[in-house]
Short mmCIF file of C-alpha atoms in Angstrom, two decimals:
data_model
loop_
_atom_site.label_atom_id
_atom_site.label_comp_id
_atom_site.label_asym_id
_atom_site.label_seq_id
_atom_site.Cartn_x
_atom_site.Cartn_y
_atom_site.Cartn_z
CA MET A 1 -68.65 2.88 31.61
CA GLN A 2 -69.47 -0.82 31.34
CA ASN A 3 -70.51 -2.25 27.95
CA VAL A 4 -73.33 -4.80 28.21
CA THR A 5 -74.37 -7.55 25.80
CA ILE A 6 -77.89 -8.86 26.34
CA LEU A 7 -78.48 -12.35 24.96
CA GLY A 8 -82.24 -12.53 24.55
CA SER A 9 -83.07 -8.82 24.80
CA THR A 10 -86.70 -9.11 23.65
CA GLY A 11 -87.68 -11.57 26.39
CA SER A 12 -88.91 -10.55 29.83
CA ILE A 13 -85.43 -10.65 31.41
CA GLY A 14 -83.92 -8.70 28.52
CA VAL A 15 -86.62 -6.03 28.70
CA SER A 16 -86.15 -5.70 32.47
CA THR A 17 -82.37 -5.44 32.01
CA LEU A 18 -82.79 -2.59 29.55
CA ASP A 19 -85.14 -0.88 31.99
CA VAL A 20 -82.45 -0.96 34.70
CA ILE A 21 -79.72 0.14 32.27
CA GLY A 22 -81.93 3.01 31.13
CA ARG A 23 -81.94 4.32 34.70
CA HIS A 24 -78.13 4.34 34.84
CA THR A 25 -76.87 5.50 31.45
CA GLU A 26 -73.88 7.09 33.15
CA LYS A 27 -72.72 3.62 34.23
CA TYR A 28 -73.79 1.23 31.45
CA ALA A 29 -73.88 1.26 27.65
CA VAL A 30 -75.55 -1.37 25.47
CA PHE A 31 -72.94 -3.14 23.34
CA ALA A 32 -75.08 -5.82 21.67
CA LEU A 33 -78.71 -6.93 21.65
CA THR A 34 -79.88 -10.31 20.39
CA ALA A 35 -83.21 -11.90 19.57
CA HIS A 36 -84.34 -15.01 17.74
CA GLN A 37 -87.01 -13.56 15.45
CA GLN A 38 -88.77 -10.59 17.07
CA VAL A 39 -87.64 -8.02 14.50
CA GLU A 40 -90.02 -5.22 15.46
CA LYS A 41 -89.22 -5.35 19.16
CA LEU A 42 -85.47 -5.55 18.54
CA PHE A 43 -85.75 -2.60 16.12
CA GLU A 44 -87.40 -0.48 18.83
CA GLN A 45 -84.66 -1.42 21.30
CA CYS A 46 -81.94 -0.56 18.77
CA VAL A 47 -83.48 2.85 18.09
CA GLN A 48 -83.53 3.62 21.81
CA PHE A 49 -80.20 2.14 22.96
CA LYS A 50 -78.13 2.22 19.72
CA PRO A 51 -76.02 -0.91 20.31
CA LYS A 52 -72.90 -1.59 18.27
CA PHE A 53 -74.34 -4.97 17.23
CA ALA A 54 -77.77 -6.53 16.83
CA VAL A 55 -78.05 -10.28 16.26
CA LEU A 56 -81.00 -12.30 14.97
CA GLY A 57 -81.46 -16.01 14.41
CA LYS A 58 -81.71 -16.06 10.61
CA ALA A 59 -80.58 -14.03 7.61
CA GLU A 60 -84.10 -13.08 6.54
CA ALA A 61 -84.87 -11.53 9.92
CA ALA A 62 -81.50 -9.77 9.94
CA ASN A 63 -82.20 -8.25 6.51
CA GLN A 64 -85.57 -7.01 7.72
CA LEU A 65 -83.98 -5.36 10.75
CA LYS A 66 -81.24 -3.74 8.66
CA GLN A 67 -83.79 -2.26 6.27
CA LYS A 68 -85.82 -0.84 9.16
CA LEU A 69 -82.72 0.65 10.83
CA ASP A 70 -81.56 2.20 7.56
CA ALA A 71 -85.00 3.71 6.99
CA ALA A 72 -84.94 5.15 10.52
CA GLY A 73 -81.48 6.63 10.02
CA VAL A 74 -79.83 4.37 12.61
CA SER A 75 -76.43 3.76 11.03
CA GLY A 76 -74.22 2.78 13.98
CA THR A 77 -75.65 -0.71 14.57
CA ALA A 78 -74.19 -3.63 12.61
CA VAL A 79 -76.74 -6.41 12.07
CA LEU A 80 -75.54 -10.03 12.31
CA TYR A 81 -77.29 -13.39 12.40
CA GLY A 82 -76.74 -16.99 13.43
CA GLU A 83 -75.34 -19.04 16.27
CA LEU A 84 -71.72 -18.00 15.72
CA ALA A 85 -72.61 -14.30 15.89
CA LEU A 86 -74.17 -14.85 19.34
CA SER A 87 -70.91 -16.24 20.67
CA GLU A 88 -68.94 -13.43 19.01
CA VAL A 89 -70.87 -10.60 20.68
CA ALA A 90 -70.75 -12.48 24.00
CA SER A 91 -66.96 -12.78 23.90
CA ASP A 92 -65.99 -9.53 22.15
CA PRO A 93 -63.10 -7.74 23.94
CA GLU A 94 -65.12 -4.51 24.08
CA CYS A 95 -67.91 -6.19 26.04
CA HIS A 96 -67.62 -6.22 29.85
CA ILE A 97 -70.92 -7.71 31.05
CA VAL A 98 -73.08 -10.42 29.44
CA MET A 99 -76.70 -10.93 30.45
CA ALA A 100 -77.37 -14.55 29.47
CA ALA A 101 -81.15 -14.61 29.08
CA ILE A 102 -81.79 -16.83 26.05
CA VAL A 103 -84.35 -19.44 27.08
CA GLY A 104 -83.51 -23.09 26.58
CA ALA A 105 -80.57 -25.02 25.18
CA ALA A 106 -80.06 -22.36 22.48
CA GLY A 107 -78.39 -20.18 25.11
CA LEU A 108 -75.72 -22.73 26.03
CA LYS A 109 -72.98 -21.95 23.48
CA PRO A 110 -72.98 -18.12 23.71
CA THR A 111 -73.16 -18.25 27.52
CA LEU A 112 -70.23 -20.65 27.59
CA ALA A 113 -68.35 -18.33 25.18
CA ALA A 114 -68.84 -15.44 27.62
CA ALA A 115 -67.55 -17.58 30.49
CA ARG A 116 -64.49 -18.66 28.55
CA ALA A 117 -63.77 -15.03 27.61
CA GLY A 118 -63.68 -13.98 31.26
CA LYS A 119 -66.73 -11.73 31.19
CA LYS A 120 -68.93 -10.74 34.09
CA VAL A 121 -71.70 -13.26 33.37
CA LEU A 122 -75.19 -12.50 34.66
CA LEU A 123 -76.74 -15.94 34.41
CA ALA A 124 -80.47 -16.08 33.72
CA ASN A 125 -80.16 -19.09 31.39
CA LYS A 126 -80.62 -22.21 33.52
CA GLU A 127 -79.65 -24.60 30.76
CA ALA A 128 -75.98 -23.57 30.72
CA LEU A 129 -75.61 -25.18 34.14
CA VAL A 130 -78.31 -27.84 33.87
CA MET A 131 -76.78 -29.27 30.70
CA SER A 132 -73.07 -28.63 31.20
CA GLY A 133 -72.54 -27.74 34.85
CA GLN A 134 -68.99 -29.01 35.28
CA ILE A 135 -67.80 -27.67 31.92
CA PHE A 136 -69.34 -24.27 32.60
CA MET A 137 -67.99 -23.93 36.14
CA ASP A 138 -64.54 -25.07 34.96
CA ALA A 139 -64.64 -22.35 32.27
CA ILE A 140 -65.53 -19.72 34.87
CA ALA A 141 -62.64 -20.82 37.10
CA ALA A 142 -60.11 -21.02 34.25
CA SER A 143 -60.88 -17.58 32.80
CA GLY A 144 -61.44 -15.74 36.07
CA ALA A 145 -64.91 -14.70 34.94
CA ALA A 146 -67.35 -13.33 37.51
CA LEU A 147 -70.57 -15.34 37.78
CA LEU A 148 -73.67 -13.65 39.20
CA PRO A 149 -76.91 -15.68 39.31
CA ILE A 150 -79.96 -13.72 38.17
CA ASP A 151 -82.77 -16.18 38.86
CA SER A 152 -84.44 -14.60 41.88
CA GLU A 153 -83.95 -17.77 43.95
CA HIS A 154 -80.25 -18.20 43.22
CA ASN A 155 -79.62 -14.50 43.55
CA ALA A 156 -81.23 -14.67 46.99
CA VAL A 157 -79.09 -17.66 48.01
CA PHE A 158 -75.98 -15.84 46.75
CA GLN A 159 -76.84 -12.85 48.96
CA CYS A 160 -77.50 -15.05 52.01
CA LEU A 161 -74.33 -17.14 51.80
CA PRO A 162 -71.17 -16.03 53.65
CA ALA A 163 -69.55 -13.02 51.95
CA GLU A 164 -66.10 -14.63 52.16
CA LYS A 165 -67.27 -17.61 50.09
CA ARG A 166 -70.56 -17.66 48.22
CA ALA A 167 -70.83 -21.43 48.39
CA TYR A 168 -72.22 -24.33 50.40
CA ASP A 169 -69.40 -24.72 52.93
CA THR A 170 -69.98 -26.58 56.18
CA ASN A 171 -66.76 -25.05 57.54
CA LEU A 172 -68.56 -21.70 57.41
CA GLY A 173 -71.63 -23.16 59.11
CA VAL A 174 -73.84 -23.58 56.03
CA THR A 175 -76.15 -26.58 56.40
CA LYS A 176 -78.87 -26.25 53.77
CA VAL A 177 -80.02 -24.24 50.76
CA LEU A 178 -83.76 -23.53 50.80
CA LEU A 179 -85.28 -22.62 47.43
CA THR A 180 -88.73 -21.10 47.61
CA ALA A 181 -91.39 -21.74 44.96
CA SER A 182 -94.72 -20.01 44.45
CA GLY A 183 -96.43 -23.27 43.53
CA GLY A 184 -97.71 -21.70 40.31
CA PRO A 185 -101.35 -21.46 39.26
CA PHE A 186 -102.34 -25.01 40.29
CA LEU A 187 -101.14 -25.16 43.88
CA LYS A 188 -104.66 -25.64 45.27
CA ARG A 189 -106.34 -27.21 42.24
CA ASP A 190 -107.64 -30.78 42.55
CA VAL A 191 -104.88 -33.05 41.22
CA SER A 192 -107.44 -35.22 39.43
CA THR A 193 -108.40 -32.26 37.20
CA LEU A 194 -104.88 -31.40 36.01
CA ASP A 195 -105.29 -33.52 32.87
CA ALA A 196 -107.74 -30.88 31.65
CA VAL A 197 -105.42 -27.88 32.11
CA THR A 198 -105.24 -25.62 29.04
CA PRO A 199 -102.19 -23.67 27.84
CA GLU A 200 -103.99 -20.44 28.75
CA GLU A 201 -104.42 -21.62 32.34
CA ALA A 202 -100.84 -22.85 32.59
CA VAL A 203 -99.24 -19.57 31.50
CA ALA A 204 -101.34 -17.45 33.90
CA HIS A 205 -98.78 -17.22 36.72
CA PRO A 206 -100.22 -15.59 39.87
CA ASN A 207 -97.10 -13.55 40.78
CA TRP A 208 -94.53 -13.29 37.99
CA VAL A 209 -94.67 -11.95 34.42
CA MET A 210 -92.71 -14.48 32.34
CA GLY A 211 -92.54 -16.04 28.90
CA ARG A 212 -94.86 -18.88 27.94
CA LYS A 213 -92.31 -21.68 28.24
CA ILE A 214 -91.06 -20.61 31.66
CA SER A 215 -94.63 -20.09 32.84
CA VAL A 216 -95.52 -23.68 31.95
CA ASP A 217 -92.34 -24.84 33.72
CA SER A 218 -93.52 -22.97 36.79
CA ALA A 219 -96.92 -24.65 36.59
CA THR A 220 -95.30 -28.12 36.46
CA MET A 221 -92.52 -27.00 38.85
CA MET A 222 -89.92 -28.20 36.37
CA ASN A 223 -88.65 -24.64 36.64
CA LYS A 224 -87.87 -25.32 40.29
CA GLY A 225 -86.37 -28.69 39.42
CA LEU A 226 -83.97 -27.03 36.99
CA GLU A 227 -83.15 -24.51 39.71
CA VAL A 228 -82.25 -27.36 42.09
CA ILE A 229 -79.74 -28.65 39.53
CA GLU A 230 -78.48 -25.11 38.93
CA ALA A 231 -78.05 -24.52 42.69
CA HIS A 232 -75.96 -27.68 42.93
CA TRP A 233 -73.47 -26.31 40.41
CA LEU A 234 -73.56 -22.68 41.49
CA PHE A 235 -72.99 -23.32 45.18
CA GLY A 236 -71.60 -26.84 45.40
CA ALA A 237 -74.54 -28.08 47.46
CA PRO A 238 -75.39 -31.82 47.32
CA ALA A 239 -78.91 -32.76 46.23
CA ASP A 240 -79.95 -33.81 49.74
CA GLN A 241 -79.03 -30.38 51.12
CA ILE A 242 -81.17 -28.46 48.62
CA GLU A 243 -84.77 -28.23 49.79
CA VAL A 244 -87.75 -26.74 47.93
CA VAL A 245 -90.34 -24.91 50.04
CA ILE A 246 -93.66 -23.71 48.64
CA HIS A 247 -94.17 -20.03 49.45
CA PRO A 248 -97.20 -18.65 47.54
CA GLN A 249 -96.56 -14.97 48.24
CA SER A 250 -93.15 -14.96 46.45
CA VAL A 251 -91.83 -12.43 48.94
CA ILE A 252 -89.02 -14.56 50.38
CA HIS A 253 -86.98 -15.47 47.32
CA SER A 254 -84.84 -18.11 49.03
CA MET A 255 -82.99 -18.88 52.25
CA VAL A 256 -79.82 -20.38 53.67
CA SER A 257 -79.78 -22.42 56.89
CA TYR A 258 -76.80 -22.34 59.27
CA SER A 259 -75.51 -24.71 61.93
CA ASP A 260 -76.28 -22.28 64.78
CA GLY A 261 -80.00 -22.40 63.95
CA SER A 262 -80.04 -19.16 61.96
CA VAL A 263 -81.90 -18.98 58.66
CA LEU A 264 -81.02 -16.01 56.47
CA ALA A 265 -83.54 -14.92 53.84
CA GLN A 266 -83.67 -12.34 51.06
CA LEU A 267 -87.03 -10.62 50.69
CA GLY A 268 -88.44 -8.30 48.06
CA ASN A 269 -91.34 -7.67 45.72
CA PRO A 270 -91.56 -10.22 42.87
CA ASP A 271 -89.80 -8.15 40.21
CA MET A 272 -86.77 -9.38 38.27
CA ARG A 273 -85.26 -5.91 38.14
CA THR A 274 -84.03 -6.41 41.72
CA PRO A 275 -81.65 -9.34 40.99
CA ILE A 276 -80.73 -7.76 37.64
CA ALA A 277 -79.66 -4.53 39.33
CA TYR A 278 -77.78 -6.53 41.97
CA GLY A 279 -75.90 -8.45 39.28
CA LEU A 280 -75.07 -5.41 37.17
CA ALA A 281 -73.66 -3.38 40.07
CA TYR A 282 -72.17 -6.10 42.30
CA PRO A 283 -70.56 -5.62 44.77
CA GLU A 284 -72.27 -2.20 44.88
CA ARG A 285 -76.02 -1.59 44.78
CA ILE A 286 -78.02 0.65 42.46
CA ALA A 287 -81.68 1.65 42.14
CA SER A 288 -83.71 -0.91 40.21
CA GLY A 289 -87.03 0.87 39.88
CA VAL A 290 -88.72 -1.71 42.13
CA ALA A 291 -90.99 -0.40 44.89
CA PRO A 292 -89.87 -1.09 48.47
CA LEU A 293 -91.41 -4.14 50.11
CA ASP A 294 -94.31 -3.30 52.43
CA LEU A 295 -94.57 -6.22 54.87
CA VAL A 296 -97.65 -4.78 56.54
CA LYS A 297 -99.42 -4.76 53.20
CA VAL A 298 -98.26 -8.34 52.53
CA GLY A 299 -99.81 -9.30 55.86
CA GLN A 300 -98.79 -12.96 56.04
CA LEU A 301 -96.21 -15.37 54.70
CA GLN A 302 -97.17 -19.02 54.14
CA PHE A 303 -95.03 -22.12 53.60
CA TYR A 304 -95.81 -25.69 52.49
CA ASP A 305 -93.87 -28.82 51.70
CA ALA A 306 -93.32 -29.52 48.02
CA ASP A 307 -95.73 -32.26 46.88
CA PHE A 308 -94.10 -34.68 44.42
CA VAL A 309 -97.50 -36.22 43.58
CA ARG A 310 -98.82 -32.85 42.44
CA PHE A 311 -95.46 -31.87 40.94
CA PRO A 312 -93.76 -35.02 39.58
CA CYS A 313 -91.42 -32.92 37.40
CA LEU A 314 -89.67 -31.72 40.55
CA ASP A 315 -89.03 -35.33 41.58
CA LEU A 316 -87.71 -36.12 38.10
CA ALA A 317 -85.23 -33.25 38.35
CA TYR A 318 -83.87 -34.56 41.65
CA THR A 319 -83.55 -38.00 40.01
CA ALA A 320 -81.59 -36.54 37.09
CA LEU A 321 -79.28 -34.62 39.42
CA ARG A 322 -78.54 -37.73 41.48
CA THR A 323 -77.98 -39.79 38.30
CA GLY A 324 -75.53 -37.20 36.99
CA GLY A 325 -73.72 -37.28 33.67
CA THR A 326 -75.94 -36.26 30.78
CA ALA A 327 -79.18 -37.14 32.62
CA PRO A 328 -79.94 -33.45 33.37
CA ALA A 329 -79.42 -32.62 29.66
CA ILE A 330 -81.85 -35.42 28.74
CA LEU A 331 -84.35 -34.10 31.31
CA ASN A 332 -84.10 -30.58 29.93
CA ALA A 333 -84.38 -31.61 26.28
CA ALA A 334 -87.41 -33.80 26.87
CA ASN A 335 -89.05 -31.03 28.85
CA GLU A 336 -88.49 -28.42 26.13
CA VAL A 337 -90.05 -30.69 23.49
CA ALA A 338 -92.95 -31.67 25.75
CA VAL A 339 -93.77 -28.11 26.81
CA GLU A 340 -93.76 -26.92 23.20
CA ALA A 341 -96.08 -29.78 22.26
CA PHE A 342 -98.40 -28.84 25.13
CA LEU A 343 -98.47 -25.20 24.07
CA GLN A 344 -99.38 -26.38 20.56
CA ARG A 345 -102.17 -28.54 22.06
CA LYS A 346 -100.61 -31.77 20.80
CA ILE A 347 -100.47 -33.32 24.29
CA GLY A 348 -102.15 -32.80 27.64
CA PHE A 349 -100.66 -31.06 30.67
CA ARG A 350 -99.95 -34.28 32.58
CA ASP A 351 -98.34 -35.82 29.50
CA ILE A 352 -95.38 -33.48 30.07
CA ASP A 353 -94.05 -35.35 33.12
CA LYS A 354 -94.83 -38.74 31.54
CA LEU A 355 -92.75 -37.92 28.46
CA ILE A 356 -89.83 -36.69 30.57
CA ALA A 357 -89.93 -39.86 32.70
CA HIS A 358 -89.92 -42.01 29.54
CA ALA A 359 -86.90 -40.11 28.21
CA LEU A 360 -84.94 -40.51 31.44
CA ASP A 361 -85.71 -44.24 31.45
CA SER A 362 -85.02 -44.86 27.76
CA VAL A 363 -82.33 -42.45 26.50
CA GLU A 364 -78.86 -43.65 27.48
CA SER A 365 -76.98 -41.28 29.78
CA GLY A 366 -73.23 -40.90 29.63
CA ALA A 367 -70.42 -38.72 30.93
CA ALA A 368 -70.95 -34.97 30.64
CA ASP A 369 -67.28 -34.19 30.10
CA THR A 370 -67.44 -32.82 26.54
CA LEU A 371 -69.79 -30.34 24.91
CA ASP A 372 -70.25 -32.65 21.92
CA GLY A 373 -71.34 -35.49 24.22
CA ILE A 374 -73.83 -33.24 25.99
CA LEU A 375 -75.28 -31.93 22.74
CA ASP A 376 -75.56 -35.50 21.44
CA ALA A 377 -77.56 -36.50 24.52
CA ASP A 378 -79.73 -33.43 24.01
CA ARG A 379 -80.36 -34.41 20.37
CA ARG A 380 -81.18 -38.03 21.20
CA ALA A 381 -83.58 -36.99 23.96
CA ARG A 382 -85.39 -34.60 21.62
CA GLU A 383 -85.70 -37.22 18.90
CA PHE A 384 -87.00 -39.78 21.37
CA THR A 385 -89.56 -37.39 22.85
CA VAL A 386 -90.80 -36.29 19.42
CA SER A 387 -91.21 -39.95 18.47
CA ARG A 388 -93.25 -40.62 21.62
CA ILE A 389 -95.50 -37.66 20.86
CA SER A 390 -95.97 -38.88 17.29
#
């Protein structure tokens, strides 16, 4: 029996993880569930899965959850709150697997705590690698932790790389990592009209069910830009050997090119339960609840070059990766602030990439060799971006 902590259990990844666990209760038990402020949803999950711990962002929310659990007669779940509690449940000796699914920079510290504690880390939080790639990968190596990427693209690359070494290794014939992207809701929309995009239009992804922030990132393709940076750290691939290919059907989740001309691809229906089940059971495979892929029903698969004019955020991500140091942390921080401002209708859709570009040009980048230095760059980028919006 493997005990699982889910960081961000009320989000789409967390809900899908619980769905897979619920199909295999003989293999997995829920050790801890965490949420920022969704008390009602976390309460329902606690009633069903009875974790040892439940963690919320603030004391008030934790008190509300405790009262609801007491009233429901659920006595075996201890309710905690705050940033430190997240790291504690991620590194607890009784926990075996950590699903890192907190969106944004808030997920960095608990994910790093799980890595340092030698857990099996199922990584769905891009920011842990985008912000602190070298520190995070060093922690994985030092502790002997297992790292399984859960983003559908990185999970696909992991499956397509040589089994003896899941990394970009030219000695094993690997020549390129090909990340596929749906292109989001505005792939065919006239570029001149993108200034008028509303939050409702931006979050209406054609293929995937995701949270609002990630949906906007998909619409700008910053999501893919962050995945390029993440792929660099996960697999050791240089920026020039990571290519983004638009694939609207989202059936091929990513590919790996080899020196003999072969291209290996992982295919499947666009459902995050597939990579989640792969990560939970690796190196075995278990049922995920996802329907088998029917290629005849799909009918055709299309591919296009990524357009940096339509998707300038993707270009900015490549720039940050090549710059190195804390530039990716600055990119991520500016993006988080800009996307939130867009969702609150304070800025327009095309202001997002402009604000990120300003931050990369204006906020000083330094070495990314300490967590304090990275968090300082994150803070300065947020303050700068807020000031530009004001």
